[in-house]
CSV table of C-alpha atoms in Angstrom, one decimal:
chain,number,residue,atom,x,y,z
A,1,UNK,CA,0.1,0.2,0.0
A,2,UNK,CA,1.7,3.5,-1.4
A,3,UNK,CA,1.2,6.0,2.0
A,4,UNK,CA,2.5,9.6,1.3
A,5,UNK,CA,1.8,12.4,3.6
A,6,UNK,CA,1.6,15.9,1.9
A,7,UNK,CA,3.9,18.6,4.0
A,8,UNK,CA,1.8,21.5,3.4
A,9,UNK,CA,-1.8,20.5,3.6
A,10,UNK,CA,-1.1,17.6,5.8
A,11,UNK,CA,-3.3,15.0,3.9
A,12,UNK,CA,-2.6,11.7,4.3
A,13,UNK,CA,-2.9,9.6,0.9
A,14,UNK,CA,-3.0,5.8,1.3
A,15,UNK,CA,-3.3,3.7,-2.0
A,16,UNK,CA,-4.6,6.6,-4.0
A,17,UNK,CA,-7.3,7.6,-1.2
A,18,UNK,CA,-6.9,11.0,0.4
A,19,UNK,CA,-7.4,11.7,3.9
A,20,UNK,CA,-8.0,15.1,5.3
A,21,UNK,CA,-6.8,16.0,8.7
A,22,UNK,CA,-9.8,16.3,11.3
A,23,UNK,CA,-8.0,18.8,13.7
A,24,UNK,CA,-5.2,20.6,14.9
A,25,UNK,CA,-1.8,19.3,14.2
A,26,UNK,CA,-1.4,15.8,12.1
A,27,UNK,CA,-4.8,14.3,13.6
A,28,UNK,CA,-7.1,11.8,11.9
A,29,UNK,CA,-10.0,9.8,12.1
A,30,UNK,CA,-8.8,6.5,13.2
A,31,UNK,CA,-12.0,4.7,11.2
A,32,UNK,CA,-10.4,6.4,7.8
A,33,UNK,CA,-7.2,5.0,8.5
A,34,UNK,CA,-7.3,1.8,10.5
A,35,UNK,CA,-6.3,-0.2,7.5
A,36,UNK,CA,-3.3,1.5,6.9
A,37,UNK,CA,0.0,-0.7,7.0
A,38,UNK,CA,2.6,0.2,9.9
A,39,UNK,CA,5.5,-0.3,7.5
A,40,UNK,CA,3.8,1.9,5.1
A,41,UNK,CA,3.3,4.5,7.7
A,42,UNK,CA,6.6,4.2,8.9
A,43,UNK,CA,8.1,5.1,5.7
A,44,UNK,CA,5.8,7.7,4.8
A,45,UNK,CA,6.4,9.7,8.5
A,46,UNK,CA,10.2,9.1,7.8
A,47,UNK,CA,10.2,11.2,4.4
A,48,UNK,CA,8.1,13.6,6.0
A,49,UNK,CA,10.1,14.5,8.8
A,50,UNK,CA,13.6,13.8,6.6
A,51,UNK,CA,14.8,10.9,8.6
A,52,UNK,CA,16.7,7.7,7.4
A,53,UNK,CA,14.7,4.5,7.7
A,54,UNK,CA,17.1,1.2,8.0
A,55,UNK,CA,15.9,-1.5,5.5
A,56,UNK,CA,13.6,-3.8,7.0
A,57,UNK,CA,16.3,-6.4,7.5
A,58,UNK,CA,17.6,-4.5,10.0
A,59,UNK,CA,15.6,-5.1,13.2
A,60,UNK,CA,15.9,-3.4,16.6
A,61,UNK,CA,18.0,-6.0,18.9
A,62,UNK,CA,16.3,-7.8,21.7
A,63,UNK,CA,18.1,-6.8,25.0
A,64,UNK,CA,18.2,-8.2,28.4
A,65,UNK,CA,15.2,-5.9,29.4
A,66,UNK,CA,13.0,-8.3,27.3
A,67,UNK,CA,9.4,-6.6,26.8
A,68,UNK,CA,10.5,-3.9,28.9
A,69,UNK,CA,13.4,-1.6,27.5
A,70,UNK,CA,16.2,-1.2,30.2
A,71,UNK,CA,16.5,2.5,31.3
A,72,UNK,CA,19.4,3.3,29.6
A,73,UNK,CA,17.9,2.6,26.1
A,74,UNK,CA,14.7,4.9,27.0
A,75,UNK,CA,16.2,8.2,25.7
A,76,UNK,CA,17.6,7.0,22.6
A,77,UNK,CA,14.5,5.1,21.5
A,78,UNK,CA,12.3,8.2,22.4
A,79,UNK,CA,14.7,10.6,20.4
A,80,UNK,CA,12.8,12.4,17.4
A,81,UNK,CA,9.6,10.7,18.5
A,82,UNK,CA,7.1,13.4,19.2
A,83,UNK,CA,4.0,12.1,18.5
A,84,UNK,CA,2.9,14.3,15.4
A,85,UNK,CA,0.8,12.0,13.8
A,86,UNK,CA,-2.2,11.2,15.8
A,87,UNK,CA,-5.5,9.2,15.2
A,88,UNK,CA,-8.6,10.1,17.0
A,89,UNK,CA,-10.7,7.2,18.4
A,90,UNK,CA,-14.7,8.4,18.5
A,91,UNK,CA,-17.3,7.2,21.0
A,92,UNK,CA,-15.8,7.8,24.5
A,93,UNK,CA,-13.4,4.8,24.3
A,94,UNK,CA,-10.3,4.9,26.0
A,95,UNK,CA,-7.6,5.6,24.8
A,96,UNK,CA,-9.5,8.6,22.7
A,97,UNK,CA,-6.0,8.9,20.7
A,98,UNK,CA,-2.9,7.3,19.6
A,99,UNK,CA,0.1,8.9,18.5
A,100,UNK,CA,2.4,7.3,16.1
A,101,UNK,CA,6.3,8.7,15.2
A,102,UNK,CA,9.4,7.1,13.8
A,103,UNK,CA,12.3,8.0,16.2
A,104,UNK,CA,15.9,8.8,14.9
A,105,UNK,CA,16.6,5.1,14.7
A,106,UNK,CA,13.9,4.3,12.1
A,107,UNK,CA,11.6,2.7,14.9
A,108,UNK,CA,7.9,3.2,14.9
A,109,UNK,CA,6.7,4.4,18.3
A,110,UNK,CA,3.1,4.4,19.4
A,111,UNK,CA,1.8,6.5,22.2
A,112,UNK,CA,-1.3,6.6,24.1
A,113,UNK,CA,-3.0,7.4,27.5
A,114,UNK,CA,-5.0,4.9,29.7
A,115,UNK,CA,-7.0,5.8,32.8
A,116,UNK,CA,-6.0,3.7,35.8
A,117,UNK,CA,-5.9,4.5,39.3
A,118,UNK,CA,-3.2,1.6,40.0
A,119,UNK,CA,0.1,3.9,40.7
A,120,UNK,CA,2.4,1.1,41.0
A,121,UNK,CA,4.8,0.8,37.8
A,122,UNK,CA,5.9,-2.7,38.5
A,123,UNK,CA,2.4,-4.3,38.6
A,124,UNK,CA,1.5,-2.5,35.5
A,125,UNK,CA,4.1,-3.8,33.6
A,126,UNK,CA,3.6,-7.5,34.8
A,127,UNK,CA,0.2,-6.9,33.6
A,128,UNK,CA,1.1,-5.6,30.3
A,129,UNK,CA,4.0,-7.7,29.8
A,130,UNK,CA,2.4,-10.9,28.1
A,131,UNK,CA,0.2,-8.9,25.7
A,132,UNK,CA,3.2,-6.9,24.5
A,133,UNK,CA,5.4,-10.2,24.1
A,134,UNK,CA,3.0,-12.1,22.0
A,135,UNK,CA,2.7,-9.2,19.8
A,136,UNK,CA,6.4,-8.4,19.2
A,137,UNK,CA,6.2,-5.0,21.2
A,138,UNK,CA,8.1,-3.7,23.7
A,139,UNK,CA,7.4,-1.2,26.6
A,140,UNK,CA,9.6,1.8,26.2
A,141,UNK,CA,8.2,3.9,28.7
A,142,UNK,CA,5.5,4.2,31.2
A,143,UNK,CA,4.5,7.2,33.1
A,144,UNK,CA,1.6,8.2,35.5
A,145,UNK,CA,-0.3,11.4,36.4
A,146,UNK,CA,-2.2,11.7,39.1
A,147,UNK,CA,-3.9,14.9,37.6
A,148,UNK,CA,-3.8,14.8,33.9
A,149,UNK,CA,-6.3,17.6,33.4
A,150,UNK,CA,-9.8,18.9,33.6
A,151,UNK,CA,-12.3,15.8,33.2
A,152,UNK,CA,-9.5,13.0,32.7
A,153,UNK,CA,-9.0,10.5,35.1
A,154,UNK,CA,-5.7,9.7,36.6
A,155,UNK,CA,-3.7,7.1,34.4
A,156,UNK,CA,-0.6,6.0,32.4
A,157,UNK,CA,1.0,7.4,29.6
A,158,UNK,CA,2.8,4.4,27.5
A,159,UNK,CA,5.5,4.7,24.9
A,160,UNK,CA,5.4,1.3,22.8
A,161,UNK,CA,8.0,0.0,20.2
A,162,UNK,CA,6.2,-1.7,17.6
A,163,UNK,CA,7.5,-4.1,15.4
A,164,UNK,CA,8.8,-2.9,12.1
A,165,UNK,CA,7.9,-5.7,9.7
A,166,UNK,CA,4.1,-6.2,9.9
A,167,UNK,CA,0.6,-5.2,11.1
A,168,UNK,CA,-1.9,-2.5,10.6
A,169,UNK,CA,-3.1,0.6,12.5
A,170,UNK,CA,-5.9,-1.6,13.7
A,171,UNK,CA,-3.4,-3.8,15.3
A,172,UNK,CA,-2.1,-1.0,17.3
A,173,UNK,CA,-5.9,0.2,18.8
A,174,UNK,CA,-6.4,-3.6,19.4
A,175,UNK,CA,-3.0,-3.9,21.6
A,176,UNK,CA,-4.2,-0.6,23.3
A,177,UNK,CA,-7.7,-1.9,24.0
A,178,UNK,CA,-6.2,-5.2,25.3
A,179,UNK,CA,-3.8,-3.0,27.6
A,180,UNK,CA,-6.5,-1.0,29.0
A,181,UNK,CA,-8.6,-4.3,30.0
A,182,UNK,CA,-5.5,-5.8,31.5
A,183,UNK,CA,-5.1,-2.6,33.6
A,184,UNK,CA,-8.7,-2.8,34.6
A,185,UNK,CA,-8.6,-6.3,35.4
A,186,UNK,CA,-5.5,-5.5,37.7
A,187,UNK,CA,-7.5,-3.0,39.5
A,188,UNK,CA,-10.8,-4.8,39.7
A,189,UNK,CA,-10.4,-8.5,40.2
A,190,UNK,CA,-7.6,-11.2,39.2
A,191,UNK,CA,-8.1,-13.4,36.2
A,192,UNK,CA,-10.5,-16.1,36.4
A,193,UNK,CA,-12.9,-18.2,34.5
A,194,UNK,CA,-15.9,-15.2,34.8
A,195,UNK,CA,-13.6,-12.5,33.9
A,196,UNK,CA,-12.3,-14.6,30.7
A,197,UNK,CA,-16.1,-15.1,30.0
A,198,UNK,CA,-16.8,-11.4,30.3
A,199,UNK,CA,-13.7,-10.3,28.0
A,200,UNK,CA,-14.7,-13.0,25.5
A,201,UNK,CA,-18.3,-11.7,25.3
A,202,UNK,CA,-17.7,-8.1,26.2
A,203,UNK,CA,-16.0,-7.2,23.2
A,204,UNK,CA,-12.6,-7.7,24.3
A,205,UNK,CA,-11.6,-11.6,23.2
A,206,UNK,CA,-8.2,-10.5,22.1
A,207,UNK,CA,-7.2,-9.8,25.8
A,208,UNK,CA,-6.7,-13.6,26.5
A,209,UNK,CA,-3.7,-13.5,23.8
A,210,UNK,CA,-0.7,-14.1,26.3
A,211,UNK,CA,-2.6,-15.9,29.2
A,212,UNK,CA,-1.5,-19.6,29.7
A,213,UNK,CA,-3.5,-22.3,29.7
A,214,UNK,CA,-4.2,-23.8,33.2
A,215,UNK,CA,-6.3,-26.2,35.7
A,216,UNK,CA,-9.2,-23.7,35.1
A,217,UNK,CA,-8.6,-22.5,31.3
A,218,UNK,CA,-8.6,-24.3,28.2
A,219,UNK,CA,-8.9,-23.3,24.7
A,220,UNK,CA,-9.4,-24.8,21.1
A,221,UNK,CA,-8.7,-23.3,18.0
A,222,UNK,CA,-11.4,-25.0,15.9
A,223,UNK,CA,-15.3,-25.6,17.0
A,224,UNK,CA,-16.3,-29.1,17.7
A,225,UNK,CA,-18.1,-30.9,14.6
A,226,UNK,CA,-21.3,-31.9,16.6
A,227,UNK,CA,-22.2,-34.2,13.6
A,228,UNK,CA,-19.2,-36.4,14.3
A,229,UNK,CA,-19.8,-38.9,17.5
A,230,UNK,CA,-16.0,-38.2,18.3
A,231,UNK,CA,-16.3,-34.6,18.7
A,232,UNK,CA,-19.4,-35.1,20.7
A,233,UNK,CA,-17.8,-37.3,23.2
A,234,UNK,CA,-14.2,-34.9,23.0
A,235,UNK,CA,-16.6,-32.1,23.8
A,236,UNK,CA,-18.4,-33.9,26.9
A,237,UNK,CA,-14.6,-34.9,28.3
A,238,UNK,CA,-13.4,-31.6,28.1
A,239,UNK,CA,-16.1,-30.2,30.1
A,240,UNK,CA,-16.6,-32.9,32.6
A,241,UNK,CA,-12.8,-32.5,33.3
A,242,UNK,CA,-13.7,-28.9,34.9
A,243,UNK,CA,-16.8,-30.4,36.2
A,244,UNK,CA,-14.4,-32.9,38.2
A,245,UNK,CA,-11.8,-30.4,39.3
A,246,UNK,CA,-12.2,-28.3,42.4
A,247,UNK,CA,-12.4,-25.2,40.9
A,248,UNK,CA,-14.7,-25.4,37.6
A,249,UNK,CA,-13.3,-23.5,34.7
A,250,UNK,CA,-14.1,-22.5,30.9
A,251,UNK,CA,-13.6,-23.8,27.8
A,252,UNK,CA,-12.9,-21.2,25.2
A,253,UNK,CA,-13.2,-22.1,21.5
A,254,UNK,CA,-11.6,-19.6,18.9
A,255,UNK,CA,-8.1,-19.4,20.3
A,256,UNK,CA,-4.6,-20.9,19.0
A,257,UNK,CA,-2.1,-21.7,21.3
A,258,UNK,CA,2.1,-22.3,21.3
A,259,UNK,CA,4.2,-23.8,23.6
A,260,UNK,CA,6.5,-21.9,26.1
A,261,UNK,CA,8.5,-23.2,29.0
A,262,UNK,CA,5.4,-23.4,31.2
A,263,UNK,CA,3.1,-25.2,28.6
A,264,UNK,CA,0.8,-23.7,26.3
A,265,UNK,CA,0.3,-19.8,25.9
A,266,UNK,CA,-2.7,-18.4,24.0
A,267,UNK,CA,-1.0,-16.6,20.8
A,268,UNK,CA,-3.9,-15.7,18.7
A,269,UNK,CA,-7.7,-15.2,18.7
A,270,UNK,CA,-9.1,-17.4,15.8
A,271,UNK,CA,-12.8,-17.1,15.2
A,272,UNK,CA,-14.8,-20.1,14.2
A,273,UNK,CA,-17.6,-20.3,11.7
A,274,UNK,CA,-20.9,-20.0,12.4
A,275,UNK,CA,-21.9,-23.7,12.3
A,276,UNK,CA,-19.4,-24.6,14.9
A,277,UNK,CA,-20.8,-22.0,17.2
A,278,UNK,CA,-24.3,-23.3,17.7
A,279,UNK,CA,-25.0,-22.8,21.6
A,280,UNK,CA,-28.1,-25.1,21.6
A,281,UNK,CA,-26.4,-28.0,19.7
A,282,UNK,CA,-23.2,-27.8,22.6
A,283,UNK,CA,-25.7,-27.6,25.3
A,284,UNK,CA,-28.0,-30.6,24.0
A,285,UNK,CA,-24.7,-32.8,23.7
A,286,UNK,CA,-23.1,-31.9,27.0
A,287,UNK,CA,-26.6,-32.4,28.6
A,288,UNK,CA,-27.1,-35.9,26.8
A,289,UNK,CA,-23.7,-37.3,27.3
A,290,UNK,CA,-22.7,-36.0,30.9
A,291,UNK,CA,-24.1,-37.4,34.0
A,292,UNK,CA,-25.1,-36.0,36.3
A,293,UNK,CA,-26.1,-32.8,34.7
A,294,UNK,CA,-23.7,-29.9,35.6
A,295,UNK,CA,-24.9,-27.2,37.7
A,296,UNK,CA,-25.0,-23.7,36.4
A,297,UNK,CA,-23.4,-24.9,33.1
A,298,UNK,CA,-23.2,-21.5,31.0
A,299,UNK,CA,-22.6,-21.6,27.3
A,300,UNK,CA,-22.2,-18.5,25.1
A,301,UNK,CA,-21.3,-17.3,21.5
A,302,UNK,CA,-20.3,-14.0,20.4
A,303,UNK,CA,-19.5,-12.7,16.8
A,304,UNK,CA,-15.8,-11.3,16.3
A,305,UNK,CA,-13.8,-10.4,12.9
A,306,UNK,CA,-16.4,-12.4,11.0
A,307,UNK,CA,-16.5,-15.1,12.9
A,308,UNK,CA,-17.3,-16.3,16.5
A,309,UNK,CA,-15.9,-16.9,19.9
A,310,UNK,CA,-17.7,-19.4,21.9
A,311,UNK,CA,-17.2,-20.1,25.9
A,312,UNK,CA,-18.6,-23.2,27.8
A,313,UNK,CA,-18.2,-21.9,31.8
A,314,UNK,CA,-18.3,-24.7,34.3
A,315,UNK,CA,-18.9,-23.5,37.7
A,316,UNK,CA,-17.4,-25.5,41.1
A,317,UNK,CA,-19.5,-28.7,41.6
A,318,UNK,CA,-20.6,-30.3,44.9
A,319,UNK,CA,-18.7,-33.4,46.0
A,320,UNK,CA,-21.8,-35.5,46.2
A,321,UNK,CA,-22.1,-35.3,42.5
A,322,UNK,CA,-18.9,-36.3,41.5
A,323,UNK,CA,-17.6,-37.9,39.7
A,324,UNK,CA,-19.1,-36.7,36.4
A,325,UNK,CA,-19.5,-39.5,33.8
A,326,UNK,CA,-19.3,-39.1,29.9
A,327,UNK,CA,-21.2,-41.6,27.8
A,328,UNK,CA,-18.8,-43.0,25.4
A,329,UNK,CA,-14.8,-43.0,25.2
A,330,UNK,CA,-12.0,-42.6,22.8
A,331,UNK,CA,-9.6,-45.8,23.0
A,332,UNK,CA,-6.6,-45.8,20.9
A,333,UNK,CA,-8.0,-43.2,18.6
A,334,UNK,CA,-11.0,-45.4,18.0
A,335,UNK,CA,-14.8,-44.3,19.4
A,336,UNK,CA,-16.3,-46.8,22.0
A,337,UNK,CA,-19.9,-45.9,22.3
A,338,UNK,CA,-20.7,-48.2,25.1
A,339,UNK,CA,-18.0,-47.4,27.2
A,340,UNK,CA,-18.2,-44.7,30.3
A,341,UNK,CA,-15.2,-42.2,30.8
A,342,UNK,CA,-14.4,-40.3,33.7
A,343,UNK,CA,-11.4,-37.7,33.5
A,344,UNK,CA,-10.6,-34.5,35.5
A,345,UNK,CA,-7.9,-31.7,34.7
A,346,UNK,CA,-4.8,-30.8,36.5
A,347,UNK,CA,-2.6,-28.1,35.0
A,348,UNK,CA,-3.2,-27.7,31.4
A,349,UNK,CA,-3.3,-31.6,31.1
A,350,UNK,CA,-5.9,-34.2,31.7
A,351,UNK,CA,-5.9,-37.3,33.9
A,352,UNK,CA,-8.0,-40.3,34.3
A,353,UNK,CA,-9.7,-40.9,37.3
A,354,UNK,CA,-8.4,-44.2,38.7
A,355,UNK,CA,-10.0,-47.8,39.3
A,356,UNK,CA,-9.0,-47.4,42.9
A,357,UNK,CA,-10.4,-44.1,43.2
A,358,UNK,CA,-13.7,-45.0,41.5
A,359,UNK,CA,-13.9,-48.1,43.6
A,360,UNK,CA,-13.6,-45.9,46.8
A,361,UNK,CA,-16.3,-43.6,45.8
A,362,UNK,CA,-18.4,-46.2,45.3
A,363,UNK,CA,-17.8,-48.1,48.4
A,364,UNK,CA,-18.2,-44.5,50.4
A,365,UNK,CA,-21.5,-44.3,48.5
A,366,UNK,CA,-22.7,-47.8,49.7
A,367,UNK,CA,-21.6,-47.3,53.1
A,368,UNK,CA,-23.7,-44.3,53.3
A,369,UNK,CA,-26.7,-45.9,52.0
A,370,UNK,CA,-26.0,-48.7,54.6
A,371,UNK,CA,-25.9,-46.3,57.4
A,372,UNK,CA,-29.1,-44.9,56.2
A,373,UNK,CA,-31.0,-48.5,56.2
A,374,UNK,CA,-29.5,-49.4,59.3
A,375,UNK,CA,-29.9,-46.1,61.1
A,376,UNK,CA,-32.8,-45.3,63.6
């Protein structure tokens, strides 16, 4: 995409379409510019400001600071980055503005303000790091303002080093929104199954990127084909694992993972086709294959990026109802419809409930029944 910025009129041209500034300085409507490529914008800003742009093969080097830039590098990375190009986000959405510039080294820097009452920079950095890392971005600087101005709540000014090779302006906006959500969660409540459900169906499903699968969270990149018996059994087993655990959990469909040192990290939101996101069929399958019925089971699907994100939320179940049984099993890759399977979740893996454990549960149940028969 050919991108130019006319110096006198400040008109931004992207692939033949002219976009006029909407305010003082270089301010443009985000909606008109969201599909502009970051590499193209980088070159256009550099030409406008008379800066040299290193070729794509020259990337900024990873340093010992990881996703947080070491203090000694901050000044050099912000040298020449004055945020002269600003994109206005309408609708009382935070951040309201996203500024982008090229520093003297040819790096692309994005800046925005996020309202937040947390003043601890280490807590902020910890909350933001996984989302920056998975997107190839780095935090240059964060500065807290307790009184930023009239009608503006306290919050953080963030300067973020963007990857040179890829992405569009919409990716920067998406990152900003994810960071807003992450800081809000840090202030309000720890991440958990109910919070994940809120993100998936509250307009911020990408906020899950950077989280790790755990004993209460499992994700799937593809929906279950409920015309297939094997997929029906797999869905029932995936859900019953949470029912048999101590904490319950949530199954989120529409996310890809990649391995890291701790296990599986959510790397991308991959919305599924509508035919794999039929809530009624998910519920019917679970109800028909899991016994006893799961109390409080909540299944939701929400549209996102021309597809759907679906979640199955399982609250903690009473011990008296465990273990939850699944009608059907998959043995050696083959479907065994007459079998009964019992599984539970530990960490990101699933383990079967052993024969001795099942026997002890049955024995305990018989003992209780025997006591009732012989009691007063």
